[in-house]
Every structure is written in C-alpha cells, then in structure tokens.
C-alpha cells in the first residue's frame, strides 16, 4: 500500500518514513500542509499519516479538505495533541484514527494496516489465488503450504495483484501503489521485480503478462 507521511519535524518524518519502508510500505514524506494537498491531488494514497501542527496549511485543514474532496486515503492523525477533546475534535474533522506522540512504532504499523483493510471493497485478512496464500498481517506467503520468502517489494506487488484477482493491473498502477515518488517510471524496476517474484513462486505461474496491458493474477 502507499502511504503519505505529513510531519513538520524533519528527523521524525524521515525516521517514520524509513521504518515504514522497512515494513514494505511505499512511502512519501512531506513537511507542510500545502505539499500534502498537492500530493493527495495527484496520487491515490491508501493511508495518510497526518500531524495536526503543520506550516502553511494546518493538519486540521488538510484533513477537512481531503474529506470534502472525497479523496480515498484513510487518515491517521499522529500528533502531540492528546487530550480527550483533541481526539474527539480530530475524529470529528474526518480522521479515521488518532494516535498520540510519543508512540510505539509497532502500534503505528498495526494501525496503518488496519486502516488499509477498510478499503472499498474491503481487503480480506488472507489473500488467495490457486494454491498461493498471502497473509498481510503476518507478512507471510505460502504456496501449497510451502513458505515463499519474498523481499518487501515482491511482497507488496503480489499483495496488490491478489487484491484484484483476474484484473489486468498496469505498470503505472503498480508504480502508483507499490513504489514511492522517487521511482523512475521509465526504468524496468516493475518488470524486474515481477520476474524475481514469479521465479520464487515457481510453476505453474499464477501471474501472467498481458501484452501492452500489464499483469494479472489468476485467470
């Protein structure tokens, strides 16, 4: 899934971004509200991790505008404003969840994954295609009961394809959802990652390449 982190404390923002990437998320990091709204207009994020105290445009206004424009990202407010009235106000603005600083990083990861599961249509707790099973919470993949070790990017690509079984997923869509804004759209990174993934999953193939279209999991 793709996550936008909006945090004006640059060291904390970089730390959160690096930690989420290690967990397999595609992460963009910005430090002010204006840039956050620009990114949200351009990129279909799954989850927005949002500080409330931001320069240029406040986190509250970012949350309010995201809801008013019907943007698809689920919103997790991550802020030092932790009183009951703060939490109630943040949720009333349209946030889907609220976590106060200081926080435990595993809890942040768990809350982001929980928000992503609320997508429409909802993502099932275990994704299956033929004899392949992917468990997003445990970060495991098996084929016919045999563990298949995958890199974070390979796991993310397979997870995205399995959420849309039988649907052709374009290279551009994979770049949007699995890679961050630093990815070069003119490289062969998607093709290379798919090649490694298919080799690890083995035969018979469950991912097919559709000429001039993209990739499809299942029939």
mmCIF file of C-alpha atoms in Angstrom:
data_model
loop_
_atom_site.group_PDB
_atom_site.id
_atom_site.type_symbol
_atom_site.label_atom_id
_atom_site.label_comp_id
_atom_site.label_asym_id
_atom_site.label_seq_id
_atom_site.Cartn_x
_atom_site.Cartn_y
_atom_site.Cartn_z
ATOM 1 C CA UNK A 1 0.000 0.000 0.000
ATOM 2 C CA UNK A 2 1.085 3.597 -0.478
ATOM 3 C CA UNK A 3 1.340 5.951 2.495
ATOM 4 C CA UNK A 4 1.818 9.706 2.738
ATOM 5 C CA UNK A 5 3.508 10.907 5.946
ATOM 6 C CA UNK A 6 2.963 14.598 6.740
ATOM 7 C CA UNK A 7 5.163 15.694 9.642
ATOM 8 C CA UNK A 8 6.982 19.019 10.058
ATOM 9 C CA UNK A 9 9.702 17.639 12.355
ATOM 10 C CA UNK A 10 12.107 16.526 9.629
ATOM 11 C CA UNK A 11 14.059 13.968 11.668
ATOM 12 C CA UNK A 12 10.888 12.312 12.920
ATOM 13 C CA UNK A 13 9.405 12.398 9.420
ATOM 14 C CA UNK A 14 12.474 10.670 7.950
ATOM 15 C CA UNK A 15 12.518 8.130 10.772
ATOM 16 C CA UNK A 16 8.852 7.230 10.280
ATOM 17 C CA UNK A 17 9.319 7.015 6.525
ATOM 18 C CA UNK A 18 12.356 4.743 6.801
ATOM 19 C CA UNK A 19 10.623 2.485 9.319
ATOM 20 C CA UNK A 20 7.501 2.110 7.204
ATOM 21 C CA UNK A 21 9.581 1.300 4.116
ATOM 22 C CA UNK A 22 11.271 -1.494 6.074
ATOM 23 C CA UNK A 23 7.770 -2.845 6.721
ATOM 24 C CA UNK A 24 7.119 -2.961 2.977
ATOM 25 C CA UNK A 25 5.060 0.210 2.509
ATOM 26 C CA UNK A 26 5.607 2.644 -0.347
ATOM 27 C CA UNK A 27 6.079 5.944 1.497
ATOM 28 C CA UNK A 28 6.233 9.608 0.505
ATOM 29 C CA UNK A 29 7.180 12.175 3.152
ATOM 30 C CA UNK A 30 6.315 15.890 3.147
ATOM 31 C CA UNK A 31 6.721 18.506 5.875
ATOM 32 C CA UNK A 32 3.928 21.028 5.280
ATOM 33 C CA UNK A 33 0.202 21.101 4.600
ATOM 34 C CA UNK A 34 0.388 22.723 1.175
ATOM 35 C CA UNK A 35 2.636 19.990 -0.220
ATOM 36 C CA UNK A 36 0.404 17.376 1.401
ATOM 37 C CA UNK A 37 -2.649 18.603 -0.518
ATOM 38 C CA UNK A 38 -0.657 18.735 -3.758
ATOM 39 C CA UNK A 39 0.391 15.100 -3.316
ATOM 40 C CA UNK A 40 -3.122 13.997 -2.369
ATOM 41 C CA UNK A 41 -4.494 15.551 -5.560
ATOM 42 C CA UNK A 42 -2.009 13.635 -7.699
ATOM 43 C CA UNK A 43 -1.513 10.243 -6.046
ATOM 44 C CA UNK A 44 -4.113 7.672 -4.864
ATOM 45 C CA UNK A 45 -2.734 7.080 -1.360
ATOM 46 C CA UNK A 46 -4.171 4.311 0.764
ATOM 47 C CA UNK A 47 -3.334 5.939 4.116
ATOM 48 C CA UNK A 48 -2.409 9.471 5.201
ATOM 49 C CA UNK A 49 -0.395 9.811 8.436
ATOM 50 C CA UNK A 50 -1.032 13.407 9.428
ATOM 51 C CA UNK A 51 0.393 15.726 12.079
ATOM 52 C CA UNK A 52 -2.017 18.472 13.146
ATOM 53 C CA UNK A 53 0.545 21.242 13.770
ATOM 54 C CA UNK A 54 1.879 21.992 10.275
ATOM 55 C CA UNK A 55 3.231 25.076 8.473
ATOM 56 C CA UNK A 56 1.436 26.729 5.514
ATOM 57 C CA UNK A 57 -1.821 24.762 5.988
ATOM 58 C CA UNK A 58 -2.712 23.118 9.283
ATOM 59 C CA UNK A 59 -3.241 19.387 9.576
ATOM 60 C CA UNK A 60 -6.843 20.066 10.561
ATOM 61 C CA UNK A 61 -7.426 21.895 7.266
ATOM 62 C CA UNK A 62 -5.688 19.150 5.303
ATOM 63 C CA UNK A 63 -7.996 16.603 6.932
ATOM 64 C CA UNK A 64 -11.054 18.751 6.286
ATOM 65 C CA UNK A 65 -10.187 19.361 2.617
ATOM 66 C CA UNK A 66 -9.326 15.715 1.978
ATOM 67 C CA UNK A 67 -12.763 14.716 3.236
ATOM 68 C CA UNK A 68 -14.561 17.468 1.325
ATOM 69 C CA UNK A 69 -12.954 16.368 -1.946
ATOM 70 C CA UNK A 70 -13.731 12.687 -1.371
ATOM 71 C CA UNK A 71 -10.086 11.622 -1.525
ATOM 72 C CA UNK A 72 -9.691 7.871 -0.969
ATOM 73 C CA UNK A 73 -6.915 7.922 1.650
ATOM 74 C CA UNK A 74 -7.768 6.794 5.165
ATOM 75 C CA UNK A 75 -6.467 9.369 7.663
ATOM 76 C CA UNK A 76 -4.455 8.605 10.796
ATOM 77 C CA UNK A 77 -3.729 11.707 12.876
ATOM 78 C CA UNK A 78 -0.355 11.365 14.603
ATOM 79 C CA UNK A 79 0.065 14.275 16.963
ATOM 80 C CA UNK A 80 1.143 15.503 20.389
ATOM 81 C CA UNK A 81 -2.356 16.931 20.978
ATOM 82 C CA UNK A 82 -3.610 14.084 23.118
ATOM 83 C CA UNK A 83 -6.429 15.287 25.355
ATOM 84 C CA UNK A 84 -9.862 13.752 25.031
ATOM 85 C CA UNK A 85 -11.213 16.921 23.405
ATOM 86 C CA UNK A 86 -8.274 16.901 20.940
ATOM 87 C CA UNK A 87 -9.034 13.318 19.938
ATOM 88 C CA UNK A 88 -12.756 13.945 19.606
ATOM 89 C CA UNK A 89 -12.143 17.070 17.509
ATOM 90 C CA UNK A 90 -9.707 15.240 15.227
ATOM 91 C CA UNK A 91 -12.163 12.413 14.613
ATOM 92 C CA UNK A 92 -14.968 14.905 14.030
ATOM 93 C CA UNK A 93 -12.833 16.569 11.342
ATOM 94 C CA UNK A 94 -12.854 13.308 9.407
ATOM 95 C CA UNK A 95 -9.850 11.365 10.705
ATOM 96 C CA UNK A 96 -10.328 7.586 10.722
ATOM 97 C CA UNK A 97 -7.925 7.005 13.618
ATOM 98 C CA UNK A 98 -5.913 9.017 16.132
ATOM 99 C CA UNK A 99 -2.535 8.191 17.716
ATOM 100 C CA UNK A 100 -0.735 10.486 20.136
ATOM 101 C CA UNK A 101 3.000 11.142 20.445
ATOM 102 C CA UNK A 102 5.109 9.617 21.840
ATOM 103 C CA UNK A 103 4.038 6.353 20.248
ATOM 104 C CA UNK A 104 5.271 2.792 19.814
ATOM 105 C CA UNK A 105 6.253 2.136 16.203
ATOM 106 C CA UNK A 106 4.688 -1.375 16.020
ATOM 107 C CA UNK A 107 1.362 0.176 17.034
ATOM 108 C CA UNK A 108 1.656 2.760 14.240
ATOM 109 C CA UNK A 109 2.289 -0.025 11.720
ATOM 110 C CA UNK A 110 -0.652 -2.067 13.016
ATOM 111 C CA UNK A 111 -2.998 0.922 12.832
ATOM 112 C CA UNK A 112 -1.932 1.723 9.251
ATOM 113 C CA UNK A 113 -2.566 -1.866 8.196
ATOM 114 C CA UNK A 114 -5.940 -1.836 9.929
ATOM 115 C CA UNK A 115 -6.929 1.340 8.059
ATOM 116 C CA UNK A 116 -5.842 -0.137 4.741
ATOM 117 C CA UNK A 117 -8.098 -3.146 5.359
ATOM 118 C CA UNK A 118 -11.070 -0.757 5.384
ATOM 119 C CA UNK A 119 -10.654 -0.113 1.662
ATOM 120 C CA UNK A 120 -13.674 -0.362 -0.628
ATOM 121 C CA UNK A 121 -14.140 -3.179 -1.414
ATOM 122 C CA UNK A 122 -12.669 -4.448 1.885
ATOM 123 C CA UNK A 123 -9.422 -6.403 1.727
ATOM 124 C CA UNK A 124 -9.800 -9.906 3.227
ATOM 125 C CA UNK A 125 -7.409 -10.878 6.069
ATOM 126 C CA UNK A 126 -5.794 -13.571 3.886
ATOM 127 C CA UNK A 127 -5.402 -13.226 0.113
ATOM 128 C CA UNK A 128 -5.582 -16.391 -2.003
ATOM 129 C CA UNK A 129 -5.029 -17.332 -5.629
ATOM 130 C CA UNK A 130 -4.915 -21.016 -6.593
ATOM 131 C CA UNK A 131 -2.593 -22.617 -4.001
ATOM 132 C CA UNK A 132 -0.889 -19.324 -3.063
ATOM 133 C CA UNK A 133 -1.829 -17.658 0.227
ATOM 134 C CA UNK A 134 -0.645 -14.239 1.417
ATOM 135 C CA UNK A 135 -1.205 -13.068 4.995
ATOM 136 C CA UNK A 136 -0.683 -9.268 5.160
ATOM 137 C CA UNK A 137 -0.639 -9.135 8.976
ATOM 138 C CA UNK A 138 1.955 -11.882 9.424
ATOM 139 C CA UNK A 139 3.849 -10.852 6.277
ATOM 140 C CA UNK A 140 3.923 -14.454 5.047
ATOM 141 C CA UNK A 141 3.404 -16.122 1.678
ATOM 142 C CA UNK A 142 2.971 -19.843 1.098
ATOM 143 C CA UNK A 143 2.460 -21.975 -1.987
ATOM 144 C CA UNK A 144 0.863 -25.368 -1.438
ATOM 145 C CA UNK A 145 1.758 -24.895 2.230
ATOM 146 C CA UNK A 146 5.433 -24.187 1.489
ATOM 147 C CA UNK A 147 6.825 -20.847 2.734
ATOM 148 C CA UNK A 148 7.933 -18.485 -0.038
ATOM 149 C CA UNK A 149 10.417 -15.848 1.202
ATOM 150 C CA UNK A 150 9.903 -12.529 -0.585
ATOM 151 C CA UNK A 151 11.532 -9.121 -0.429
ATOM 152 C CA UNK A 152 9.317 -6.231 0.790
ATOM 153 C CA UNK A 153 8.736 -5.011 -2.787
ATOM 154 C CA UNK A 154 7.960 -8.501 -4.110
ATOM 155 C CA UNK A 155 5.515 -8.996 -1.243
ATOM 156 C CA UNK A 156 3.851 -5.634 -1.929
ATOM 157 C CA UNK A 157 3.497 -6.350 -5.667
ATOM 158 C CA UNK A 158 1.969 -9.775 -5.010
ATOM 159 C CA UNK A 159 -0.393 -8.333 -2.389
ATOM 160 C CA UNK A 160 -1.616 -5.664 -4.796
ATOM 161 C CA UNK A 161 -2.204 -8.181 -7.591
ATOM 162 C CA UNK A 162 -4.035 -10.562 -5.252
ATOM 163 C CA UNK A 163 -6.420 -7.822 -4.134
ATOM 164 C CA UNK A 164 -7.569 -7.657 -7.778
ATOM 165 C CA UNK A 165 -7.665 -11.291 -8.973
ATOM 166 C CA UNK A 166 -8.367 -11.678 -12.667
ATOM 167 C CA UNK A 167 -7.952 -7.946 -13.296
ATOM 168 C CA UNK A 168 -5.183 -6.572 -15.513
ATOM 169 C CA UNK A 169 -3.037 -4.239 -13.412
ATOM 170 C CA UNK A 170 -0.891 -1.801 -15.390
ATOM 171 C CA UNK A 171 2.736 -0.979 -14.720
ATOM 172 C CA UNK A 172 1.641 2.571 -13.924
ATOM 173 C CA UNK A 173 -0.809 1.347 -11.276
ATOM 174 C CA UNK A 174 1.881 -0.779 -9.630
ATOM 175 C CA UNK A 175 4.225 2.207 -9.586
ATOM 176 C CA UNK A 176 1.463 4.328 -8.008
ATOM 177 C CA UNK A 177 0.650 1.853 -5.243
ATOM 178 C CA UNK A 178 3.872 -0.051 -4.534
ATOM 179 C CA UNK A 179 6.659 2.428 -5.232
ATOM 180 C CA UNK A 180 7.096 5.971 -3.906
ATOM 181 C CA UNK A 181 7.551 9.219 -5.806
ATOM 182 C CA UNK A 182 11.302 8.644 -6.128
ATOM 183 C CA UNK A 183 10.681 5.741 -8.524
ATOM 184 C CA UNK A 184 11.641 6.402 -12.131
ATOM 185 C CA UNK A 185 8.658 5.477 -14.345
ATOM 186 C CA UNK A 186 10.988 4.851 -17.282
ATOM 187 C CA UNK A 187 13.032 2.106 -15.602
ATOM 188 C CA UNK A 188 12.397 -1.633 -15.756
ATOM 189 C CA UNK A 189 12.032 -1.907 -11.973
ATOM 190 C CA UNK A 190 8.470 -3.294 -12.159
ATOM 191 C CA UNK A 191 9.384 -5.865 -14.820
ATOM 192 C CA UNK A 192 12.480 -6.909 -12.865
ATOM 193 C CA UNK A 193 10.561 -7.264 -9.598
ATOM 194 C CA UNK A 194 7.835 -9.325 -11.324
ATOM 195 C CA UNK A 195 10.498 -11.591 -12.807
ATOM 196 C CA UNK A 196 12.015 -12.324 -9.400
ATOM 197 C CA UNK A 197 8.565 -12.805 -7.866
ATOM 198 C CA UNK A 198 7.456 -15.313 -10.496
ATOM 199 C CA UNK A 199 10.705 -17.244 -10.152
ATOM 200 C CA UNK A 200 10.208 -17.548 -6.391
ATOM 201 C CA UNK A 201 6.558 -18.597 -6.708
ATOM 202 C CA UNK A 202 7.504 -21.329 -9.175
ATOM 203 C CA UNK A 203 5.320 -23.335 -11.541
ATOM 204 C CA UNK A 204 2.625 -23.288 -12.681
ATOM 205 C CA UNK A 205 2.669 -19.488 -12.973
ATOM 206 C CA UNK A 206 -0.115 -17.574 -11.225
ATOM 207 C CA UNK A 207 0.909 -14.178 -12.652
ATOM 208 C CA UNK A 208 0.644 -13.613 -16.382
ATOM 209 C CA UNK A 209 1.860 -10.731 -18.509
ATOM 210 C CA UNK A 210 -0.798 -9.135 -20.694
ATOM 211 C CA UNK A 211 0.680 -7.667 -23.839
ATOM 212 C CA UNK A 212 0.581 -3.841 -23.761
ATOM 213 C CA UNK A 213 -1.615 -4.079 -20.682
ATOM 214 C CA UNK A 214 0.156 -5.134 -17.537
ATOM 215 C CA UNK A 215 -0.052 -8.118 -15.203
ATOM 216 C CA UNK A 216 -2.819 -10.365 -13.935
ATOM 217 C CA UNK A 217 -3.027 -12.817 -11.026
ATOM 218 C CA UNK A 218 -5.227 -15.844 -11.644
ATOM 219 C CA UNK A 219 -7.495 -16.416 -14.614
#
